[in-house]
PDB file of C-alpha atoms and ligand atoms in Angstrom:
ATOM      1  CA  UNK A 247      48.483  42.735  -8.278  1.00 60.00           C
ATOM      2  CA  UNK A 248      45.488  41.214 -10.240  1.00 73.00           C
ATOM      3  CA  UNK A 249      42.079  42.493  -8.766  1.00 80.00           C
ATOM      4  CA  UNK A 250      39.287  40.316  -8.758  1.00 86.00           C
ATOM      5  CA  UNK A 251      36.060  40.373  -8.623  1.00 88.00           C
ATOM      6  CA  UNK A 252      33.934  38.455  -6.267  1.00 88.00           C
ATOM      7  CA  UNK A 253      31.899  36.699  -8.894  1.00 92.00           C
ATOM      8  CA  UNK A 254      35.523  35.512 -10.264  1.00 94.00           C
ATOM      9  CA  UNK A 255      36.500  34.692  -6.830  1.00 92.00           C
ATOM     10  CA  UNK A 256      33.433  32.418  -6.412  1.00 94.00           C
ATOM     11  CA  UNK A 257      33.722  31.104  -9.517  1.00 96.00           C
ATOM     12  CA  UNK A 258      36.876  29.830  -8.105  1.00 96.00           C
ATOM     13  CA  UNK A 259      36.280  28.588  -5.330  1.00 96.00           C
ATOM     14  CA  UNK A 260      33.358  26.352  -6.525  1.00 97.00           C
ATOM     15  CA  UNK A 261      35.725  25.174  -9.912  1.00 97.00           C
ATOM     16  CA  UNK A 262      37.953  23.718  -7.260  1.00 97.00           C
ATOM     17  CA  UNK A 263      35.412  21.999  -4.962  1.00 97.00           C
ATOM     18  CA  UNK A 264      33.999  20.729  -7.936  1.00 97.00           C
ATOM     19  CA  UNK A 265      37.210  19.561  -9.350  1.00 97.00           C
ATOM     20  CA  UNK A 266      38.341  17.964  -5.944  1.00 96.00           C
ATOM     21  CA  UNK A 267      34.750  15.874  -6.145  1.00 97.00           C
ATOM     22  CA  UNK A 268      35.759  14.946  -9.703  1.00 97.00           C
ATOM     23  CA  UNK A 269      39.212  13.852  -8.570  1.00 96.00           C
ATOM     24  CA  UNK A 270      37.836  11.788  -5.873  1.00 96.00           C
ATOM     25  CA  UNK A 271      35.016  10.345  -8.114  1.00 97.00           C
ATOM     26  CA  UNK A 272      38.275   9.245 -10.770  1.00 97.00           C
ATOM     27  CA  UNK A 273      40.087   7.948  -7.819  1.00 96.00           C
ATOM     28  CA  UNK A 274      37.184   5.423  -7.144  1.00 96.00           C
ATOM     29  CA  UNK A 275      36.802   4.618 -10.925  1.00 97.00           C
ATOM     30  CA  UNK A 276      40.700   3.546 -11.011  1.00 96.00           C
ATOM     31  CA  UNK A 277      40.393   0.963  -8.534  1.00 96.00           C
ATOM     32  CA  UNK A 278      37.392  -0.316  -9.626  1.00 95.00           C
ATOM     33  CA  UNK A 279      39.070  -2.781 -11.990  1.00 94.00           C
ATOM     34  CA  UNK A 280      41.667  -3.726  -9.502  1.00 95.00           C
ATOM     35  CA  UNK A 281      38.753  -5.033  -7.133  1.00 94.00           C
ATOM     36  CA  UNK A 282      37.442  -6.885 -10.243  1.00 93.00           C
ATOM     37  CA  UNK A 283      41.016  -8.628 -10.589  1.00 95.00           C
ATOM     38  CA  UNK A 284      41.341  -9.392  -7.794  1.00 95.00           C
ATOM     39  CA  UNK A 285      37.886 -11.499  -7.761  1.00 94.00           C
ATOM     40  CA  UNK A 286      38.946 -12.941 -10.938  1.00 94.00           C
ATOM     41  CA  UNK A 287      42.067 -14.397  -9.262  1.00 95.00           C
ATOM     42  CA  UNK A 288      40.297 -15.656  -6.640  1.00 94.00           C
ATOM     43  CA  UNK A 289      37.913 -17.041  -8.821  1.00 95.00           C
ATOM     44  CA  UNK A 290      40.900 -18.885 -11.145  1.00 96.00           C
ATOM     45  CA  UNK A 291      42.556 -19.777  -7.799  1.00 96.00           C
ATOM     46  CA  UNK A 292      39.559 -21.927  -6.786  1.00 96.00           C
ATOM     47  CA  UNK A 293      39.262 -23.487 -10.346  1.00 97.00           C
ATOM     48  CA  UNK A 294      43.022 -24.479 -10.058  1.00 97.00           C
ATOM     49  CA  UNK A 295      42.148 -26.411  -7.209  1.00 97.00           C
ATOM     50  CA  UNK A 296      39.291 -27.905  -8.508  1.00 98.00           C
ATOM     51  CA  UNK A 297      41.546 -29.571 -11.536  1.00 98.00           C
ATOM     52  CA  UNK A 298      43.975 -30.409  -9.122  1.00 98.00           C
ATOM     53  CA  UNK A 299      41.341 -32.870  -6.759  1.00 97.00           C
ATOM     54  CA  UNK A 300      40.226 -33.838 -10.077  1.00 98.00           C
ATOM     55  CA  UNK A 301      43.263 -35.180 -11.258  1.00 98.00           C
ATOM     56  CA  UNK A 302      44.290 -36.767  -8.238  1.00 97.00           C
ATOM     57  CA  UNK A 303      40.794 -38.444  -7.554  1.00 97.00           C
ATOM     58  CA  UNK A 304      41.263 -39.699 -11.407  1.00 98.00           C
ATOM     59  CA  UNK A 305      45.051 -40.656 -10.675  1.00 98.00           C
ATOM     60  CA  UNK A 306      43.418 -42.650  -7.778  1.00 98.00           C
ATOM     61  CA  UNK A 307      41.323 -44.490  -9.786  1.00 98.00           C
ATOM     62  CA  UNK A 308      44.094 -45.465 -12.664  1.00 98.00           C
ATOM     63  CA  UNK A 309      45.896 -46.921  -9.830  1.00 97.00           C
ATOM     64  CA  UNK A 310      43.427 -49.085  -8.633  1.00 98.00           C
ATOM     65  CA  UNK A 311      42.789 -50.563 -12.522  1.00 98.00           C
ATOM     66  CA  UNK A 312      45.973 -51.521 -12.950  1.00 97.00           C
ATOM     67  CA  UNK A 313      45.990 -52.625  -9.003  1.00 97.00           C
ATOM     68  CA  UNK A 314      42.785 -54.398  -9.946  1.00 97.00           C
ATOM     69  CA  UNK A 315      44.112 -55.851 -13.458  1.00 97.00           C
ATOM     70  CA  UNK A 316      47.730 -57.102 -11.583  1.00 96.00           C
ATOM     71  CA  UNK A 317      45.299 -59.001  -9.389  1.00 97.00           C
ATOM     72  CA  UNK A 318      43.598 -60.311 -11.906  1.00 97.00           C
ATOM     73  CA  UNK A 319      46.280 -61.398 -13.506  1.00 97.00           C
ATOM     74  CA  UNK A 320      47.708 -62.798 -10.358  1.00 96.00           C
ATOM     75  CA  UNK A 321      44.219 -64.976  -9.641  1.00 96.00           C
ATOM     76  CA  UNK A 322      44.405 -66.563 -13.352  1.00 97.00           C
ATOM     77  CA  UNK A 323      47.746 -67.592 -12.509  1.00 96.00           C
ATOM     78  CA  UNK A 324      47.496 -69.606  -9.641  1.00 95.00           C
ATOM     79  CA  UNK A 325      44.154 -70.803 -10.907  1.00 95.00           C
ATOM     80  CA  UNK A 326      46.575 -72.321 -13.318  1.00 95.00           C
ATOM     81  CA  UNK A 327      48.879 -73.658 -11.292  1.00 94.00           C
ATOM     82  CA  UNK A 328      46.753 -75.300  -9.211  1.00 94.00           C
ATOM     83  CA  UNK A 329      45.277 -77.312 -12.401  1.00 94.00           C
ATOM     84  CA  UNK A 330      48.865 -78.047 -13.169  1.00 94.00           C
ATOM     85  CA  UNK A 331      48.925 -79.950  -9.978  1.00 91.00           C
ATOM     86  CA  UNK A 332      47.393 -82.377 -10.979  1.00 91.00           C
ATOM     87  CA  UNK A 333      49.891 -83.466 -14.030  1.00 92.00           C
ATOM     88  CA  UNK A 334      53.064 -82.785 -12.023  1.00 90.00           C
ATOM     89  CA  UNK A 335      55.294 -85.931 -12.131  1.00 91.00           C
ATOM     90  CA  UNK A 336      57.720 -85.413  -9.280  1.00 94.00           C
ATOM     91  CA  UNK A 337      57.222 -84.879  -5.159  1.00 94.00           C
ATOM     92  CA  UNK A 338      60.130 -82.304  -5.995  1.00 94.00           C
ATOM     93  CA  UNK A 339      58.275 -80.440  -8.559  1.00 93.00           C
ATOM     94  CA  UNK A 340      54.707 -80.908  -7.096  1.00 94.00           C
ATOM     95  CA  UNK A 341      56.428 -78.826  -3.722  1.00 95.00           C
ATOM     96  CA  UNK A 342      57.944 -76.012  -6.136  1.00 94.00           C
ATOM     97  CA  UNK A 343      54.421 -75.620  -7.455  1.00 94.00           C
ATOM     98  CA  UNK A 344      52.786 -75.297  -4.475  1.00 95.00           C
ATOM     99  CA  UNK A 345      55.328 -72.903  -3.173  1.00 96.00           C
ATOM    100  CA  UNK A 346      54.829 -70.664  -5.991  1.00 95.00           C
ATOM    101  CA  UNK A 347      50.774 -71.157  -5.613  1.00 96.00           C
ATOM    102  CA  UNK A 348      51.170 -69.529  -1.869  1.00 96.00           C
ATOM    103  CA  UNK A 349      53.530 -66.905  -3.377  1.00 96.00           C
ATOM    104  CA  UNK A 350      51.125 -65.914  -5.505  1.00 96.00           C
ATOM    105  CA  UNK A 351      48.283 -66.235  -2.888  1.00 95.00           C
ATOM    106  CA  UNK A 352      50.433 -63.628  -0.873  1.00 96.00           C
ATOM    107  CA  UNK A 353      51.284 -61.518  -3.508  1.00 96.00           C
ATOM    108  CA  UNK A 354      46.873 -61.407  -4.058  1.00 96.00           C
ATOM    109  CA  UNK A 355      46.896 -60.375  -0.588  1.00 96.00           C
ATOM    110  CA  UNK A 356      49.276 -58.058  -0.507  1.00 96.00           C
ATOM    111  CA  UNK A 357      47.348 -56.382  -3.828  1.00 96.00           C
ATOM    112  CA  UNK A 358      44.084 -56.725  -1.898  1.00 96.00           C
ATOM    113  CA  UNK A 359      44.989 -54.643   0.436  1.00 97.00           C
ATOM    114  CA  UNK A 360      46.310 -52.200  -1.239  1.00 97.00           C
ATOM    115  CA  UNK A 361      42.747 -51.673  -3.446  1.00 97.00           C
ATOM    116  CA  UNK A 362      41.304 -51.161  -0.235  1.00 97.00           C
ATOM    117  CA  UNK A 363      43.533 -48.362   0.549  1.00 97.00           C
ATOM    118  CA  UNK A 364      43.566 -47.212  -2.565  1.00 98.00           C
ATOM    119  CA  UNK A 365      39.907 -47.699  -2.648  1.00 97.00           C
ATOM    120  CA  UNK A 366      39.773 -45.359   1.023  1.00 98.00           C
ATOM    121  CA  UNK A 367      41.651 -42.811  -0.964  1.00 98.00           C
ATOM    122  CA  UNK A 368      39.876 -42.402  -3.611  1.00 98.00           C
ATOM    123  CA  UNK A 369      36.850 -42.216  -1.324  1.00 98.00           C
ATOM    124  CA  UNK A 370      38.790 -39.025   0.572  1.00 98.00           C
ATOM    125  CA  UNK A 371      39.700 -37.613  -2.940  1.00 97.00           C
ATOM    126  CA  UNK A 372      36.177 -37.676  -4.273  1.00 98.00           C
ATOM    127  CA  UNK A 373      35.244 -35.957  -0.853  1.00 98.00           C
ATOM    128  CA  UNK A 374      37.743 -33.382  -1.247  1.00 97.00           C
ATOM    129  CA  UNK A 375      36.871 -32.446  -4.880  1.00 97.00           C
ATOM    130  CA  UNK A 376      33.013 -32.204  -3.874  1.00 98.00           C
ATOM    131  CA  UNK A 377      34.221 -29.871  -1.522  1.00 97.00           C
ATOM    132  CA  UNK A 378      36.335 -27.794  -3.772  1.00 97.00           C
ATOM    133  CA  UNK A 379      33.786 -27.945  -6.387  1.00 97.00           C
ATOM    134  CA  UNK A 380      30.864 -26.674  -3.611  1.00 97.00           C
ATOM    135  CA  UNK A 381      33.567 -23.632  -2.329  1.00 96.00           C
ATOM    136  CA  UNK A 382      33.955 -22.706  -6.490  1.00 97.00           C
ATOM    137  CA  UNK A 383      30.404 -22.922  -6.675  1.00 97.00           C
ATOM    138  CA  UNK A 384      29.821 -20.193  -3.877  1.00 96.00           C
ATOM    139  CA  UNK A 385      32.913 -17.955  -4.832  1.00 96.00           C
ATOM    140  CA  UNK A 386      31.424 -18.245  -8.555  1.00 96.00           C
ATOM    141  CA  UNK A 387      28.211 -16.987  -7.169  1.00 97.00           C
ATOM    142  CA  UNK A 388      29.522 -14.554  -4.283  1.00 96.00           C
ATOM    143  CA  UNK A 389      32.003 -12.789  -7.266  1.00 95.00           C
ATOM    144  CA  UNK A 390      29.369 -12.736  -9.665  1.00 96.00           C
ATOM    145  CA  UNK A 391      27.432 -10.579  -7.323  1.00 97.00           C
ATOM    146  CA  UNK A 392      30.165  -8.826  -6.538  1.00 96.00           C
ATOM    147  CA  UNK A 393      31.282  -8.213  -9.856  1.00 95.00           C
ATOM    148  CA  UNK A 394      27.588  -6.997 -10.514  1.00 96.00           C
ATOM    149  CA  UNK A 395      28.136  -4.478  -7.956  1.00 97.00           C
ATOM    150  CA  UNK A 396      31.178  -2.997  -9.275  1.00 96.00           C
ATOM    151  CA  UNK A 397      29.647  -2.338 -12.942  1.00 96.00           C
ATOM    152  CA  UNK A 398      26.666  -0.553 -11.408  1.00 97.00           C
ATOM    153  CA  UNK A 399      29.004   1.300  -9.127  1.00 96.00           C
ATOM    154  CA  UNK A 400      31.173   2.452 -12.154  1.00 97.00           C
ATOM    155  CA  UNK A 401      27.808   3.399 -14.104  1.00 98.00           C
ATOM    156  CA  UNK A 402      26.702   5.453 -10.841  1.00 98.00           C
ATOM    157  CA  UNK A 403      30.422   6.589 -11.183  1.00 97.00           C
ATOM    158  CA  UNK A 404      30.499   7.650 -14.336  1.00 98.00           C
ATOM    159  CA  UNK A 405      27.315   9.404 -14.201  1.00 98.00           C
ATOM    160  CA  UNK A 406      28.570  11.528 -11.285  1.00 98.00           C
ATOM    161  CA  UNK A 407      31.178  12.422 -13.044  1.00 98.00           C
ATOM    162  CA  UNK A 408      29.903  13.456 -15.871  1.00 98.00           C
ATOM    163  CA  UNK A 409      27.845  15.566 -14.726  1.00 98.00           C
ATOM    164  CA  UNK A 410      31.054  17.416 -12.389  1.00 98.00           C
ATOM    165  CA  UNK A 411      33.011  17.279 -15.541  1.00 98.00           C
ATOM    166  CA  UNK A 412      30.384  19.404 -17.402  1.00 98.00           C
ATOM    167  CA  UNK A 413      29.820  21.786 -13.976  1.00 98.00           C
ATOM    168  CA  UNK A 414      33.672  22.189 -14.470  1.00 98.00           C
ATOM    169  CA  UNK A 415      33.810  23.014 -18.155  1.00 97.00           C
ATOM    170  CA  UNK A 416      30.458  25.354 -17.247  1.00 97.00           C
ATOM    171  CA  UNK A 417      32.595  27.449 -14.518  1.00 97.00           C
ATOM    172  CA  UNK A 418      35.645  27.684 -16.110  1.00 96.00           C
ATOM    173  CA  UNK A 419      34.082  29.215 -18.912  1.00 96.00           C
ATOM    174  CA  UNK A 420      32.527  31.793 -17.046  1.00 96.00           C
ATOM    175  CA  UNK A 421      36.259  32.415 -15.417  1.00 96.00           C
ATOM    176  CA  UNK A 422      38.219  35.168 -16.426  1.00 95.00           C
ATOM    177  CA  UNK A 423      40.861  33.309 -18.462  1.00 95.00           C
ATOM    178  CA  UNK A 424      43.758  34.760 -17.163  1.00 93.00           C
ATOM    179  CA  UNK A 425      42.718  33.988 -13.529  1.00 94.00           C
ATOM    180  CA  UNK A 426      41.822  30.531 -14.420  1.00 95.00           C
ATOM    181  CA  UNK A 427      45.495  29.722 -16.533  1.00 96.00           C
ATOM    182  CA  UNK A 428      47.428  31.497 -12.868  1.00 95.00           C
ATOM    183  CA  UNK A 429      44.791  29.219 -11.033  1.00 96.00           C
ATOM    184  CA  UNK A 430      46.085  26.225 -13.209  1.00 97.00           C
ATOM    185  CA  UNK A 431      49.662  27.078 -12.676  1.00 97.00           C
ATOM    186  CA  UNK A 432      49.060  27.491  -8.632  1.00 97.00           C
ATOM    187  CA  UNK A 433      46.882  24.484  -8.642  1.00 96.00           C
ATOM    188  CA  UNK A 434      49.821  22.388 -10.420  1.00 96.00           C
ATOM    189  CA  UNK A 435      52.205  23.469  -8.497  1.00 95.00           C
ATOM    190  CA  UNK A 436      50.488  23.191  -4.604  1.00 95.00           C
ATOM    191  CA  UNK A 437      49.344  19.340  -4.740  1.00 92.00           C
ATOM    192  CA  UNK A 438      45.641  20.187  -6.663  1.00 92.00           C
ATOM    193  CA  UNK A 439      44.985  23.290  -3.967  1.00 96.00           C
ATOM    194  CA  UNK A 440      45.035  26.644  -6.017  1.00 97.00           C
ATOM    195  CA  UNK A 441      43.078  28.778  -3.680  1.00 97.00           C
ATOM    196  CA  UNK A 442      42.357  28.588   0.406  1.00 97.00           C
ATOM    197  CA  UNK A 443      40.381  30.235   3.071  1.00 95.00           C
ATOM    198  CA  UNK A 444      42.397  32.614   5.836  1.00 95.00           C
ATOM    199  CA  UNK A 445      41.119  32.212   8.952  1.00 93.00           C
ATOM    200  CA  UNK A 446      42.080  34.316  11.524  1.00 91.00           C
ATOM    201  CA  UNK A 447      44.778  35.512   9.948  1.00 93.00           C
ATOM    202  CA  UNK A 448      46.203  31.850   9.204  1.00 96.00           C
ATOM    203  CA  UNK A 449      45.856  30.446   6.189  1.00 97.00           C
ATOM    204  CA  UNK A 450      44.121  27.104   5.228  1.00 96.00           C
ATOM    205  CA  UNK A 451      46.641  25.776   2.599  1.00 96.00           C
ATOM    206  CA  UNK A 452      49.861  25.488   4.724  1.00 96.00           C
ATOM    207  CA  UNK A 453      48.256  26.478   8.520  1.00 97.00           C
ATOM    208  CA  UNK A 454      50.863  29.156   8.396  1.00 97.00           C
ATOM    209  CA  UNK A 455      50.070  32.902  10.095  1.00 97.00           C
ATOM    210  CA  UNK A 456      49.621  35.284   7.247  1.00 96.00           C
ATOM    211  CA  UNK A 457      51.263  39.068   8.072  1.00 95.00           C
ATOM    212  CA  UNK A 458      48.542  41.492   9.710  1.00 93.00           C
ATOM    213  CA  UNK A 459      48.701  44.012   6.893  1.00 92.00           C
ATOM    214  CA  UNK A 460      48.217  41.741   4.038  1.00 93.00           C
ATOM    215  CA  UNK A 461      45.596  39.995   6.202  1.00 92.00           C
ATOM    216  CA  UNK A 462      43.850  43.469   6.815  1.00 90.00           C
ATOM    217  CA  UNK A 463      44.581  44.268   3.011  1.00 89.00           C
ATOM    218  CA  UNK A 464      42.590  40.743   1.998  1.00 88.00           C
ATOM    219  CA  UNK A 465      39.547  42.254   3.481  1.00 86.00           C
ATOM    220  CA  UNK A 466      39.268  44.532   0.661  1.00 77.00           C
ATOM    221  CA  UNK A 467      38.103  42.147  -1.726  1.00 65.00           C
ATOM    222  CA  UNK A 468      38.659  43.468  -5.270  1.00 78.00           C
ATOM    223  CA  UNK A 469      42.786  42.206  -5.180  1.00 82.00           C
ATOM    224  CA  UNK A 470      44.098  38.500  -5.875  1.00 88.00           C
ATOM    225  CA  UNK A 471      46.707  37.767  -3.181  1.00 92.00           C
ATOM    226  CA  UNK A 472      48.930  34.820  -2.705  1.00 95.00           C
ATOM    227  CA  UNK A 473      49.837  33.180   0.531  1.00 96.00           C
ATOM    228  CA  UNK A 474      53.250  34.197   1.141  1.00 96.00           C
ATOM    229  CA  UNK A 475      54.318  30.930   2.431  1.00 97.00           C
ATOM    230  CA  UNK A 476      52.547  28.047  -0.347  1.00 96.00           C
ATOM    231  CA  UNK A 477      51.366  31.104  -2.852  1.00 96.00           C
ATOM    232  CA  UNK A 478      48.213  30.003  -2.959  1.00 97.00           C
ATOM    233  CA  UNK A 479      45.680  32.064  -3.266  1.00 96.00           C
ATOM    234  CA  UNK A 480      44.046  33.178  -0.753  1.00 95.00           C
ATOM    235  CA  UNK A 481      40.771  35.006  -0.102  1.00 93.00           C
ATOM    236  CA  UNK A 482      38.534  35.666   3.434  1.00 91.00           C
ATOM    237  CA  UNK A 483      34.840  34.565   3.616  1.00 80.00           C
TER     238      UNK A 483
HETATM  239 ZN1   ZN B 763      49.584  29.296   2.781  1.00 68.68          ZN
END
């Protein structure tokens, strides 16, 4: 049996609250950077589907060049024809022209309305990417705030935790060092928990009833004891 004293006991018993805080303090630090990742994909997400309206508005508007140029072409064409009327010898070959004057006419027609849908596309297209580029805009802003947040969270953090790890270091200096490498050992071994309350003869680590004399004995508080069910230790208040 190791006795104890209550200064050592206290000692203790505020190390571990202190190192729980600090534990909870590093558990908010670690996902810190997650939450920034995650507002950076979002972030990239929206920009990938700005480039993507912006390639198909632009794809839109190639189209209707060489829409536009084809007609072009096709309205030189007939313009010729038609002058070539006029020099054609033959009924025969004065017909073929004119057939291939209203073929070309068509084909115009059929181009002409195809620039007008293409023309209505591009219209929905440039909508679309002003809308993309508006919800970037507001993501931009909303993570920049957001990511603002999280940097003055991690310096509040930090702070906090500085200042636990140096209450730690403070404490377990004042700890007898043999208590505080068994402490270690329990604290390792029973999921961060070295030492617990008994309360009413149950004790606070594993809820378990602890045997009336060793609960009578823990009243005397110069001895260490050890739950006999998790070995924690365990000390009354
Ligand atoms: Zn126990």
């Amino acid at each position: 049996m190791t006795s104890i004293t209550r200064e050592n006991l206290e000692l203790m018993i505020e190390l571990q609250s202190t190192e729980i805080e600090a534990a909870g303090i590093e558990a908010v630090l670690a996902v810190l950077p997650e939450q920034a990742a995650a507002l950076e994909s979002e972030l990239a997400h929206a920009t990938a589907i700005v480039a993507s309206r912006k390639s198909q508005a632009a794809e839109l508007k190639k189209k209707y060049r060489e829409l536009e140029a084809e007609f072009e072409k096709g309205q030189a064409r007939r313009q010729k024809r038609q002058t070539q009327l006029h020099s054609v010898k033959t009924n025969k070959d004065y017909q073929a022209l004119l057939k291939e004057i209203e073929d070309i006419g068509s084909a115009c027609s059929r181009m002409e309305d195809e620039m007008l849908e293409c023309l209505d596309d591009i219209e929905d297209a440039e909508k679309a990417l002003a809308d993309a580029e508006s919800t970037y805009g507001e993501k931009k802003a909303h993570i920049e705030r957001k990511n603002r947040e999280i940097e003055k969270q991690a310096g509040v953090e930090k702070e906090k935790l500085q200042l636990l790890q140096s209450t730690i270091a403070r404490i377990a200096d004042r700890l007898d060092p043999k208590l505080k490498r068994q402490y270690d050992t329990i604290k390792q071994n029973s999921g961060g928990v070295a030492i617990v309350s008994v309360n009413g003869a149950v004790c606070k680590g594993c809820h378990l009833n602890i045997p009336p004399q060793l609960y009578n004995e823990l009243h005397r508080e110069n001895e260490l004891r050890l739950c006999p069910h998790c070995y924690r230790m365990i000390y009354v208040l």
